[in-house]
Short mmCIF file of C-alpha atoms in Angstrom, two decimals:
data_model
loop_
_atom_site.label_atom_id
_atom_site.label_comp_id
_atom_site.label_asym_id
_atom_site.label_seq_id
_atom_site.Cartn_x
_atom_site.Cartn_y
_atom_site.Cartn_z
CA UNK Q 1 -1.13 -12.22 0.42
CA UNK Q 2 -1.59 -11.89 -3.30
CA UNK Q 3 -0.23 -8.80 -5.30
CA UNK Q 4 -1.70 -8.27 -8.81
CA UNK Q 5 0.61 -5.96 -10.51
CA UNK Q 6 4.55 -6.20 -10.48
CA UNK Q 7 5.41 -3.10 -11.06
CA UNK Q 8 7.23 -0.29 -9.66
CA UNK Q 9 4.70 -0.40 -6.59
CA UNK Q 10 3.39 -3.76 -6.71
CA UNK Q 11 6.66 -5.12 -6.21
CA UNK Q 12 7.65 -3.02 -3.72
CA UNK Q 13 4.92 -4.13 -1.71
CA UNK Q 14 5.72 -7.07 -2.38
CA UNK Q 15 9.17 -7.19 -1.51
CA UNK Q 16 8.52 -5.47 2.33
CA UNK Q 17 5.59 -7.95 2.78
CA UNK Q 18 7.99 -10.82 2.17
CA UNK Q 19 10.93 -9.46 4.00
CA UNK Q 20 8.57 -9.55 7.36
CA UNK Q 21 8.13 -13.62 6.73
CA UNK Q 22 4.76 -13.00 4.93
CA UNK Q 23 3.90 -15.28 1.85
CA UNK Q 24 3.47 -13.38 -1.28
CA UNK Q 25 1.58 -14.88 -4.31
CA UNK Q 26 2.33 -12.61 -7.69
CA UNK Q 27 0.74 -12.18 -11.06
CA UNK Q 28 1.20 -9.63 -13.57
CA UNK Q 29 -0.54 -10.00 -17.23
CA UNK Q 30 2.97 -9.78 -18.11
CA UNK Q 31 4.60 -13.03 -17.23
CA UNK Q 32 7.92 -11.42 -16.98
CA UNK Q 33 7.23 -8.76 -15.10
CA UNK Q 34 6.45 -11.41 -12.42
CA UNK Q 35 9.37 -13.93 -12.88
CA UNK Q 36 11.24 -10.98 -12.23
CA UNK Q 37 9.94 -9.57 -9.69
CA UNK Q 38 10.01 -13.60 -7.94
CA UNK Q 39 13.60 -13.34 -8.66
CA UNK Q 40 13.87 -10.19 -6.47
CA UNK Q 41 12.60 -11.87 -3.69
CA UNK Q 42 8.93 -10.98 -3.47
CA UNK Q 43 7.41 -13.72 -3.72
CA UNK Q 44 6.26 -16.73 -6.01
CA UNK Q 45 4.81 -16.19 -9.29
CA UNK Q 46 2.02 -18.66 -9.40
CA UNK Q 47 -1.57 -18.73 -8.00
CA UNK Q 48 -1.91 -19.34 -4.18
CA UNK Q 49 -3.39 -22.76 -3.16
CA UNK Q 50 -6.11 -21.32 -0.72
CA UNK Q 51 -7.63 -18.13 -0.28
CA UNK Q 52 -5.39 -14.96 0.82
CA UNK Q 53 -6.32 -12.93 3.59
CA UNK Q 54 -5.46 -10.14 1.27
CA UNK Q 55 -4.89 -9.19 -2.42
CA UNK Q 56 -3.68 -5.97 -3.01
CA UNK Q 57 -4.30 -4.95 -7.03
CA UNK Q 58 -1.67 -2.63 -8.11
CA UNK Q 59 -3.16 -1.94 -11.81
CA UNK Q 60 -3.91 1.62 -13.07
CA UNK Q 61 -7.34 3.96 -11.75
CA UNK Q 62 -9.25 2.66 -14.57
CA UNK Q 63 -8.75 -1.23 -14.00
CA UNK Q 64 -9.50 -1.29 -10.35
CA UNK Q 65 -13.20 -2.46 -10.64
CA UNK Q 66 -12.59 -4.69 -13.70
CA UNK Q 67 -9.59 -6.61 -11.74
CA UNK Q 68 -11.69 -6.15 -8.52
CA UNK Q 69 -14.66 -8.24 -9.97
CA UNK Q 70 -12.56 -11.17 -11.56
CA UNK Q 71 -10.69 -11.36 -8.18
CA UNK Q 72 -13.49 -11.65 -6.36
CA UNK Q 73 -15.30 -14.23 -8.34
CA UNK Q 74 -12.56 -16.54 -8.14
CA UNK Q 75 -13.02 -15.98 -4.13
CA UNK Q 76 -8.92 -15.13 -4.52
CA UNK Q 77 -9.26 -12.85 -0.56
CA UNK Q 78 -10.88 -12.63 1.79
CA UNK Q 79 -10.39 -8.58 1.98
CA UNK Q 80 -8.95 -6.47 -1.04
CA UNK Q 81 -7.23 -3.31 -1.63
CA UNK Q 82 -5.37 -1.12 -3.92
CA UNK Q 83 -2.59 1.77 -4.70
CA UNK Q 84 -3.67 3.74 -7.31
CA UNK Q 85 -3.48 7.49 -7.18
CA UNK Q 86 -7.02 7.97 -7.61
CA UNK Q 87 -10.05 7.06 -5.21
CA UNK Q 88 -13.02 8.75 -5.81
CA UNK Q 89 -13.91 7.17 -9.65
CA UNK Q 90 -12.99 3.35 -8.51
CA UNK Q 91 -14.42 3.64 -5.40
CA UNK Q 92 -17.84 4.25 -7.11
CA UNK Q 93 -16.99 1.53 -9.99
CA UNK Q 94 -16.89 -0.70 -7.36
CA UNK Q 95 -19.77 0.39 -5.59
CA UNK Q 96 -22.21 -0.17 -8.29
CA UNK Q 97 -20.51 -3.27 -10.09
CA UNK Q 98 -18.53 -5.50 -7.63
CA UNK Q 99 -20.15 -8.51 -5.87
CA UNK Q 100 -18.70 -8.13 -2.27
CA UNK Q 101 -18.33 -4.38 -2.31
CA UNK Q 102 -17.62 -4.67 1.91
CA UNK Q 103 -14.21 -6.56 1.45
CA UNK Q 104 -12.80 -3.64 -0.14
CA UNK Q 105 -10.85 -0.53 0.92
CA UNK Q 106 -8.82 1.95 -1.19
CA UNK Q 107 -5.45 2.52 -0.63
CA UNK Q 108 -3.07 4.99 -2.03
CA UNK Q 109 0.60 4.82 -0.99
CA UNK Q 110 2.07 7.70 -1.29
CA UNK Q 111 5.63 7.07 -2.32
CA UNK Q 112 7.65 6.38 -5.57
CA UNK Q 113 10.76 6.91 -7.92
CA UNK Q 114 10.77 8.56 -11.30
CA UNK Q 115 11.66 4.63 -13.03
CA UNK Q 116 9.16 1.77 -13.48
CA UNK Q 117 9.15 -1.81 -13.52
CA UNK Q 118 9.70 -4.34 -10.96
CA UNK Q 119 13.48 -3.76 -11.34
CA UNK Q 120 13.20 0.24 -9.57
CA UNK Q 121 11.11 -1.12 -6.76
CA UNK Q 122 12.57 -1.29 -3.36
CA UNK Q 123 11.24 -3.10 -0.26
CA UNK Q 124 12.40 0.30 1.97
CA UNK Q 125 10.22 2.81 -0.62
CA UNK Q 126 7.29 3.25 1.96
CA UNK Q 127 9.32 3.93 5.18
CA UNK Q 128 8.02 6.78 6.99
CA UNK Q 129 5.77 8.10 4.22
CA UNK Q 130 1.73 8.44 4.23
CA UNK Q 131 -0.71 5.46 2.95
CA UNK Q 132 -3.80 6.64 2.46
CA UNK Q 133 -6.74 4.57 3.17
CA UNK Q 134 -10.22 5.46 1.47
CA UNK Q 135 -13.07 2.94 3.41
CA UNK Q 136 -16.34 3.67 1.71
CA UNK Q 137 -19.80 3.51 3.34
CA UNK Q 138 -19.88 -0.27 3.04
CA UNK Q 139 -16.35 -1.36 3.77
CA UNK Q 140 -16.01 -3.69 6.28
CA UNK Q 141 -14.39 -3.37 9.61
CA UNK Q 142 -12.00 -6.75 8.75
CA UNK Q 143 -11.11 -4.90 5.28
CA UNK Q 144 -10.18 -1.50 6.72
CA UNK Q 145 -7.93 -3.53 9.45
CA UNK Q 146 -6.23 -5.27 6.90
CA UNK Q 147 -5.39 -2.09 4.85
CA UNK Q 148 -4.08 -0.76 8.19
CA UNK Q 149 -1.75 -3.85 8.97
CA UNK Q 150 -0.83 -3.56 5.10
CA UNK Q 151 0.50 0.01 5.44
CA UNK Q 152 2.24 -0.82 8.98
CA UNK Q 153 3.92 -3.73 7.41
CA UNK Q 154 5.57 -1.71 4.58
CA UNK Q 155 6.77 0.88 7.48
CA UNK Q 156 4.54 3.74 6.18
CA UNK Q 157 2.30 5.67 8.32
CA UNK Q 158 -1.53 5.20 7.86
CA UNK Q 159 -4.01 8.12 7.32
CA UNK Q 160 -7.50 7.66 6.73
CA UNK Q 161 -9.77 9.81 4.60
CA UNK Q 162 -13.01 10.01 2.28
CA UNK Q 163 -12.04 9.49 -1.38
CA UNK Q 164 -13.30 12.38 -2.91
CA UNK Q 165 -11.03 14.54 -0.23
CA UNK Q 166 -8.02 12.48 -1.25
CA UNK Q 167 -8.07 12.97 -5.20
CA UNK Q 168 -8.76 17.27 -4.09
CA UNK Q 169 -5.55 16.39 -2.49
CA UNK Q 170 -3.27 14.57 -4.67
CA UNK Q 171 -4.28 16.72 -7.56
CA UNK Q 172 -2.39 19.52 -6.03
CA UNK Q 173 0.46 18.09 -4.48
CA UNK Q 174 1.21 15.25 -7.61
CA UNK Q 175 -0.79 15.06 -10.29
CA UNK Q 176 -0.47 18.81 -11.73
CA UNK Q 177 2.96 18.77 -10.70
CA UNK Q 178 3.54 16.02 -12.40
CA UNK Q 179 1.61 17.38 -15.63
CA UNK Q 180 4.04 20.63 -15.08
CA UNK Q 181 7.22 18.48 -14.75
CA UNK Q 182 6.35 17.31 -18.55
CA UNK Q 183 5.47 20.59 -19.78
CA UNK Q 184 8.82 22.21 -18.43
CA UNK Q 185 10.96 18.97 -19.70
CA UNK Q 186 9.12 18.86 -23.29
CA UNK Q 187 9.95 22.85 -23.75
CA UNK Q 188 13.88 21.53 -23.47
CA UNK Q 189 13.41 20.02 -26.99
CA UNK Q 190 12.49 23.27 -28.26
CA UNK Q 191 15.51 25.06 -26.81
CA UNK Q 192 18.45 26.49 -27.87
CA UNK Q 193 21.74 24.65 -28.82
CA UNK Q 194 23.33 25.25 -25.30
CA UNK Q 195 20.48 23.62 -22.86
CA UNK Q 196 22.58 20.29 -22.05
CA UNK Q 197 25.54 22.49 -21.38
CA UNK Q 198 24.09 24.97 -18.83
CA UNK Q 199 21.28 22.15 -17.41
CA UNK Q 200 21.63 22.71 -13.55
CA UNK Q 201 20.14 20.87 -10.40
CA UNK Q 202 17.25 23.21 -10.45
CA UNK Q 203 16.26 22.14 -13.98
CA UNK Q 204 16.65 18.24 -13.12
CA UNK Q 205 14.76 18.81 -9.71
CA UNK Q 206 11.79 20.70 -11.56
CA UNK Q 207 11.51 17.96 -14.37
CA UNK Q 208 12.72 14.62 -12.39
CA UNK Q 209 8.92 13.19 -12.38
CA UNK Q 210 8.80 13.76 -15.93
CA UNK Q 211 9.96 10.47 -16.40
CA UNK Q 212 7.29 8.39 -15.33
CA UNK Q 213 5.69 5.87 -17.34
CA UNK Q 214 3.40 7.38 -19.77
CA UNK Q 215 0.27 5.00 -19.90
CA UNK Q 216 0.29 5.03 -16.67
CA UNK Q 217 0.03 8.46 -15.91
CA UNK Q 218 -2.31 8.86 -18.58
CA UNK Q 219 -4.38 6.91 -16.93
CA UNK Q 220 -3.90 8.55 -13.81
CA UNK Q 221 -4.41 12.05 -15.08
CA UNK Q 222 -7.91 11.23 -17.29
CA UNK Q 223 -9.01 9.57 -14.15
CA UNK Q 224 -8.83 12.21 -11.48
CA UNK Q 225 -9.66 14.98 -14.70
CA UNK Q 226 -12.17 16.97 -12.41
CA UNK Q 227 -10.12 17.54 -9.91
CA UNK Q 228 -7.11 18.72 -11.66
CA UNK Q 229 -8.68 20.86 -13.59
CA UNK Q 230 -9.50 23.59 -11.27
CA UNK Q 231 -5.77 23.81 -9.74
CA UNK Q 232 -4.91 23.70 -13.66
CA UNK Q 233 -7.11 26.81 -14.52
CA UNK Q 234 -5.95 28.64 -11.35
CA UNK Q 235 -1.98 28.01 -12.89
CA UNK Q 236 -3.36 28.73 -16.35
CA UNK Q 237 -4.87 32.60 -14.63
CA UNK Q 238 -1.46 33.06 -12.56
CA UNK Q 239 0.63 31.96 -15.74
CA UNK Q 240 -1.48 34.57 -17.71
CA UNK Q 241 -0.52 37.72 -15.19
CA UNK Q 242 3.27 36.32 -15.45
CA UNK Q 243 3.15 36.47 -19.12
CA UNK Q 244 1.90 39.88 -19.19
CA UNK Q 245 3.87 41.23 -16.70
CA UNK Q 246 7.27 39.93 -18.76
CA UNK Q 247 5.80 41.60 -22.00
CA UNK Q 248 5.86 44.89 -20.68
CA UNK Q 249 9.50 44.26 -18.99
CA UNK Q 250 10.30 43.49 -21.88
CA UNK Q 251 9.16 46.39 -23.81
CA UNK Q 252 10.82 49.91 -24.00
CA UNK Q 253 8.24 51.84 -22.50
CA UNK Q 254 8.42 52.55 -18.92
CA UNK Q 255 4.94 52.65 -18.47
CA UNK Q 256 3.70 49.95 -16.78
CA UNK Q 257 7.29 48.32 -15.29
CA UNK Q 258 6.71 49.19 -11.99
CA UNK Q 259 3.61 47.25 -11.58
CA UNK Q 260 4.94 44.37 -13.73
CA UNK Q 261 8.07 44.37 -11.04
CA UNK Q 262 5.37 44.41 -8.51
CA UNK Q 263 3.22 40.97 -10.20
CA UNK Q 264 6.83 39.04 -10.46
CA UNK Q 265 7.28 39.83 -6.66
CA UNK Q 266 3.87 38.71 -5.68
CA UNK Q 267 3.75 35.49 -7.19
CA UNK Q 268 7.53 34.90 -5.51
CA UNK Q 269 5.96 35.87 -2.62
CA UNK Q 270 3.44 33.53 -2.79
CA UNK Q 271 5.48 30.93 -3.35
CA UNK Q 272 7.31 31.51 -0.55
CA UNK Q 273 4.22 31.21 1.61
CA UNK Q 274 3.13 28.25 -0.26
CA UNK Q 275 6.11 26.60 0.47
CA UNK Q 276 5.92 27.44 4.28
CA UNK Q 277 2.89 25.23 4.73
CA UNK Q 278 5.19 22.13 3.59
CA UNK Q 279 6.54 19.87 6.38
CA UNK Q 280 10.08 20.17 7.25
CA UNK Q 281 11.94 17.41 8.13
CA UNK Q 282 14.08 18.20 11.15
CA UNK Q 283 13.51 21.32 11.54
CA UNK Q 284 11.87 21.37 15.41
CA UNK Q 285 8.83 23.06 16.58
CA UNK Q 286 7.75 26.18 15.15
CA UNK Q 287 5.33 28.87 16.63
CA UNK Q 288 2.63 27.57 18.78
CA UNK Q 289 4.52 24.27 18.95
CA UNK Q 290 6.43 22.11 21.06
CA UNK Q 291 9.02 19.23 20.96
CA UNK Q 292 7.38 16.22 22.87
CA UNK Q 293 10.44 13.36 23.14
CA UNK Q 294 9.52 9.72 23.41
CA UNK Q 295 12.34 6.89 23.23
CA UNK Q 296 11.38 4.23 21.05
CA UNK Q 297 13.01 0.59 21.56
CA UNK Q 298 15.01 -0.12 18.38
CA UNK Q 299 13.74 -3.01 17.50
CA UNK Q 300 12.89 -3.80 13.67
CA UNK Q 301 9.56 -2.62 12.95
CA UNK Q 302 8.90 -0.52 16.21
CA UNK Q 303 9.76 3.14 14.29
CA UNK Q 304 6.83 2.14 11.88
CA UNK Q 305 4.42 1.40 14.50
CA UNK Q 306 5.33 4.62 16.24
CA UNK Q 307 4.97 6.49 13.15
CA UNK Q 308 1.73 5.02 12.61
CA UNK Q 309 0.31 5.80 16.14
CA UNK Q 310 1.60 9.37 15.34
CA UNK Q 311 0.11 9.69 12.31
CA UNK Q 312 -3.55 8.97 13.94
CA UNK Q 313 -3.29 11.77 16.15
CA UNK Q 314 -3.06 14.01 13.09
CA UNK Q 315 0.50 14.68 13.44
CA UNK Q 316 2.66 14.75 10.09
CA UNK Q 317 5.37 12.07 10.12
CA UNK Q 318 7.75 14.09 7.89
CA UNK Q 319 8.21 16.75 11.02
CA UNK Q 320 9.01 13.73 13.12
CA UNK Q 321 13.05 13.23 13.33
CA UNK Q 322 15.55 10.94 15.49
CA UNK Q 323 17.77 12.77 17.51
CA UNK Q 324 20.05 10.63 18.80
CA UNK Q 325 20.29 6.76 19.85
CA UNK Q 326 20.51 5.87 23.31
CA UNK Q 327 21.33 2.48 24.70
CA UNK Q 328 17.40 1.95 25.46
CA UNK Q 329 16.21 3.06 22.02
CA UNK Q 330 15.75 6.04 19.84
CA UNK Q 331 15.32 9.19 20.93
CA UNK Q 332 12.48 10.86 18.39
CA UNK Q 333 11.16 14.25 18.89
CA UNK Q 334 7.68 15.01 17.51
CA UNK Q 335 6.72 18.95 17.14
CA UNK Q 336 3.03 18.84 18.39
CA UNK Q 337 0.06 21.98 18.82
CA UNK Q 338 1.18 23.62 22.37
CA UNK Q 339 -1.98 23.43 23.00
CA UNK Q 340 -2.07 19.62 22.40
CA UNK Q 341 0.55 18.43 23.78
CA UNK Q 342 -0.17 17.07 27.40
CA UNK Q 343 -2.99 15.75 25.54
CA UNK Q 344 -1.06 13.80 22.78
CA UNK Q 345 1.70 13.01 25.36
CA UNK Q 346 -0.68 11.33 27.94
CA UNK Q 347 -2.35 9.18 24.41
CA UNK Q 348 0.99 7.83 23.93
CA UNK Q 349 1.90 7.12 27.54
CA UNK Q 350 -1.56 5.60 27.54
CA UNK Q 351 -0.76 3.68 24.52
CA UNK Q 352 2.44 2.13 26.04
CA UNK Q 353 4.72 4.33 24.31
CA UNK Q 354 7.62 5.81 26.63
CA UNK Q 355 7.77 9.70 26.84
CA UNK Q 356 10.33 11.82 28.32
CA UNK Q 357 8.63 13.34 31.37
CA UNK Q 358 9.49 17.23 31.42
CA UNK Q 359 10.54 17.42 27.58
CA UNK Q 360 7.65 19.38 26.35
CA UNK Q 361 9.60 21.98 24.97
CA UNK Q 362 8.29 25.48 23.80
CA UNK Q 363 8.29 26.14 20.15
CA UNK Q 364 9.84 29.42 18.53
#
């Protein structure tokens, strides 16, 4: 495998591809970047001597196609992918530009740390979280199953999806929240004299992300633009009822406070709701759900394959937990659709995967 990019991600990959006896080749237009990321442990920093059944290109949105084309005209793999945060705009770049279109498939790992570099990356940063994996109208069948074996190596749990339906996605849940992490950390310059003193968790929770690299999210954010900028307008209406609804709390008149009291509560409200659509780690079956138990042998790499299988039946790995560990594996329960279940439990049975007969348990 070749991995172009030693990064935060890149070498992450990197490191969990070499850690399951896989050969890693690395390069990184900064030299360093890849001597150090070689002295991690994820590889060699040189050119491989034959052709790679895959090279994954961890380089910004904007830079997939470019990298893509010079990759492929040196005949460096035999399938490609990615892990930007975008889909949609390299996906078409490639399209229309790239000589062997088919041996491609975006890939989007969704996991990271607020630090960059090759010196923040960790081989465990996937474990248990989504890839996603964006095959386009030409993408080979070989290509997609390497992008699949990819994500399974690094212990994160597959789900495949059209581009366009991915960037929709990851505009709400991390690009604007990381464009509102920087706007709420940028206002603490402007504060008073006493901010460092009476900075709390919430504060360094809301504005941890702020940190990222820069250029790189710069990139990010101008690339997935069209997306963002409806959830951003919807914020910018919400934030506009907020700001008028504080005004006249703030006032003397008591005209008007009751409704203002009323707009504050709504929008809590909301978030409340909002919130509730979240996976919860741990926290069982809910309404219309049950607990389905399966032991899994603990052997290394068997969790990640279960996740995996999970997460192609449409079930969220984050609701997944392990409850205990028995002498002939783990014990994970999996809340599943009532409905579902006898369905999803005979798929895994089917599959080879050992469930707990009589453990479908009601949800609340």
């Amino acid at each position: 495998m070749a991995v172009i990019g030693t990064g935060l991600i890149g070498t992450s990959v990197a490191l969990a591809a070499s850690r399951q006896g896989v050969s890693v080749y690395l390069s990184d237009r900064n030299r360093a970047a890849a001597r150090t990321a070689a002295a991690l442990g994820a590889g060699r920093a040189e050119d491989p001597p034959e052709q790679v059944d895959l090279a994954v290109l961890a380089v910004p949105p904007s830079q997939i196609a470019a990298v893509l084309i010079a990759l492929q005209g040196r005949g460096l793999a035999r399938a490609y992918t990615d892990v930007a945060s975008v889909k949609a705009g390299p996906e078409q770049a490639v399209l229309s530009r790239a000589p062997e279109p088919a041996r491609y498939v975006g890939g989007h790992p969704l996991a990271g740390r607020e630090r960059s570099g090759p010196l923040a990356a960790r081989a465990e940063l996937f474990q248990g979280r989504p890839w996603a994996l964006t095959p386009h109208r030409l993408t080979s069948r070989a290509a997609l199953d390497r992008g699949l074996e990819l994500a399974e190596l690094c212990g994160a749990a597959p789900v495949v999806m059209r581009s366009r339906e991915h960037d929709e996605v990851v505009a709400l849940t991390s690009h604007v929240p990381h464009l509102l992490a920087s706007l709420m950390a940028a206002r603490l310059r402007e504060g008073p004299a006493g901010v460092p003193l009476l900075a709390g968790q919430g504060l360094r929770d809301v504005t941890r992300i702020a940190a990222g690299d820069p250029r790189l999210w710069g990139d990010i954010l101008q690339s997935n633009a069209a997306a963002m900028a409806g959830v951003v307008k919807d914020l910018q209406a919400d934030l506009s009822r907020v700001a008028t609804a504080l005004d006249v709390l703030a006032g003397a008149d008591d005209g008007g406070r009751t409704q203002g009291v009323r707009t504050l509560e709504d929008l809590l409200a909301r978030g409340i709701a909002g919130l509730a659509e979240l996976p919860r780690p741990g926290a069982g079956p809910s309404v219309g759900e049950a607990a389905l138990r399966v032991l899994v042998p603990d052997r290394p790499g068997e969790l990640a394959r279960f996740l995996g299988a999970v997460a192609v039946l449409g079930i969220c790995v984050d609701d997944v937990a392990v409850e205990a560990a028995e002498e002939s594996g783990l014990s994970v329960c999996i809340p599943v659709p009532a409905a579902d279940a006898e369905r999803i439990e005979a798929k895994l049975s089917a599959d080879g995967w050992d469930t707990v007969p009589g453990e479908l348990v009601p949800g609340r």
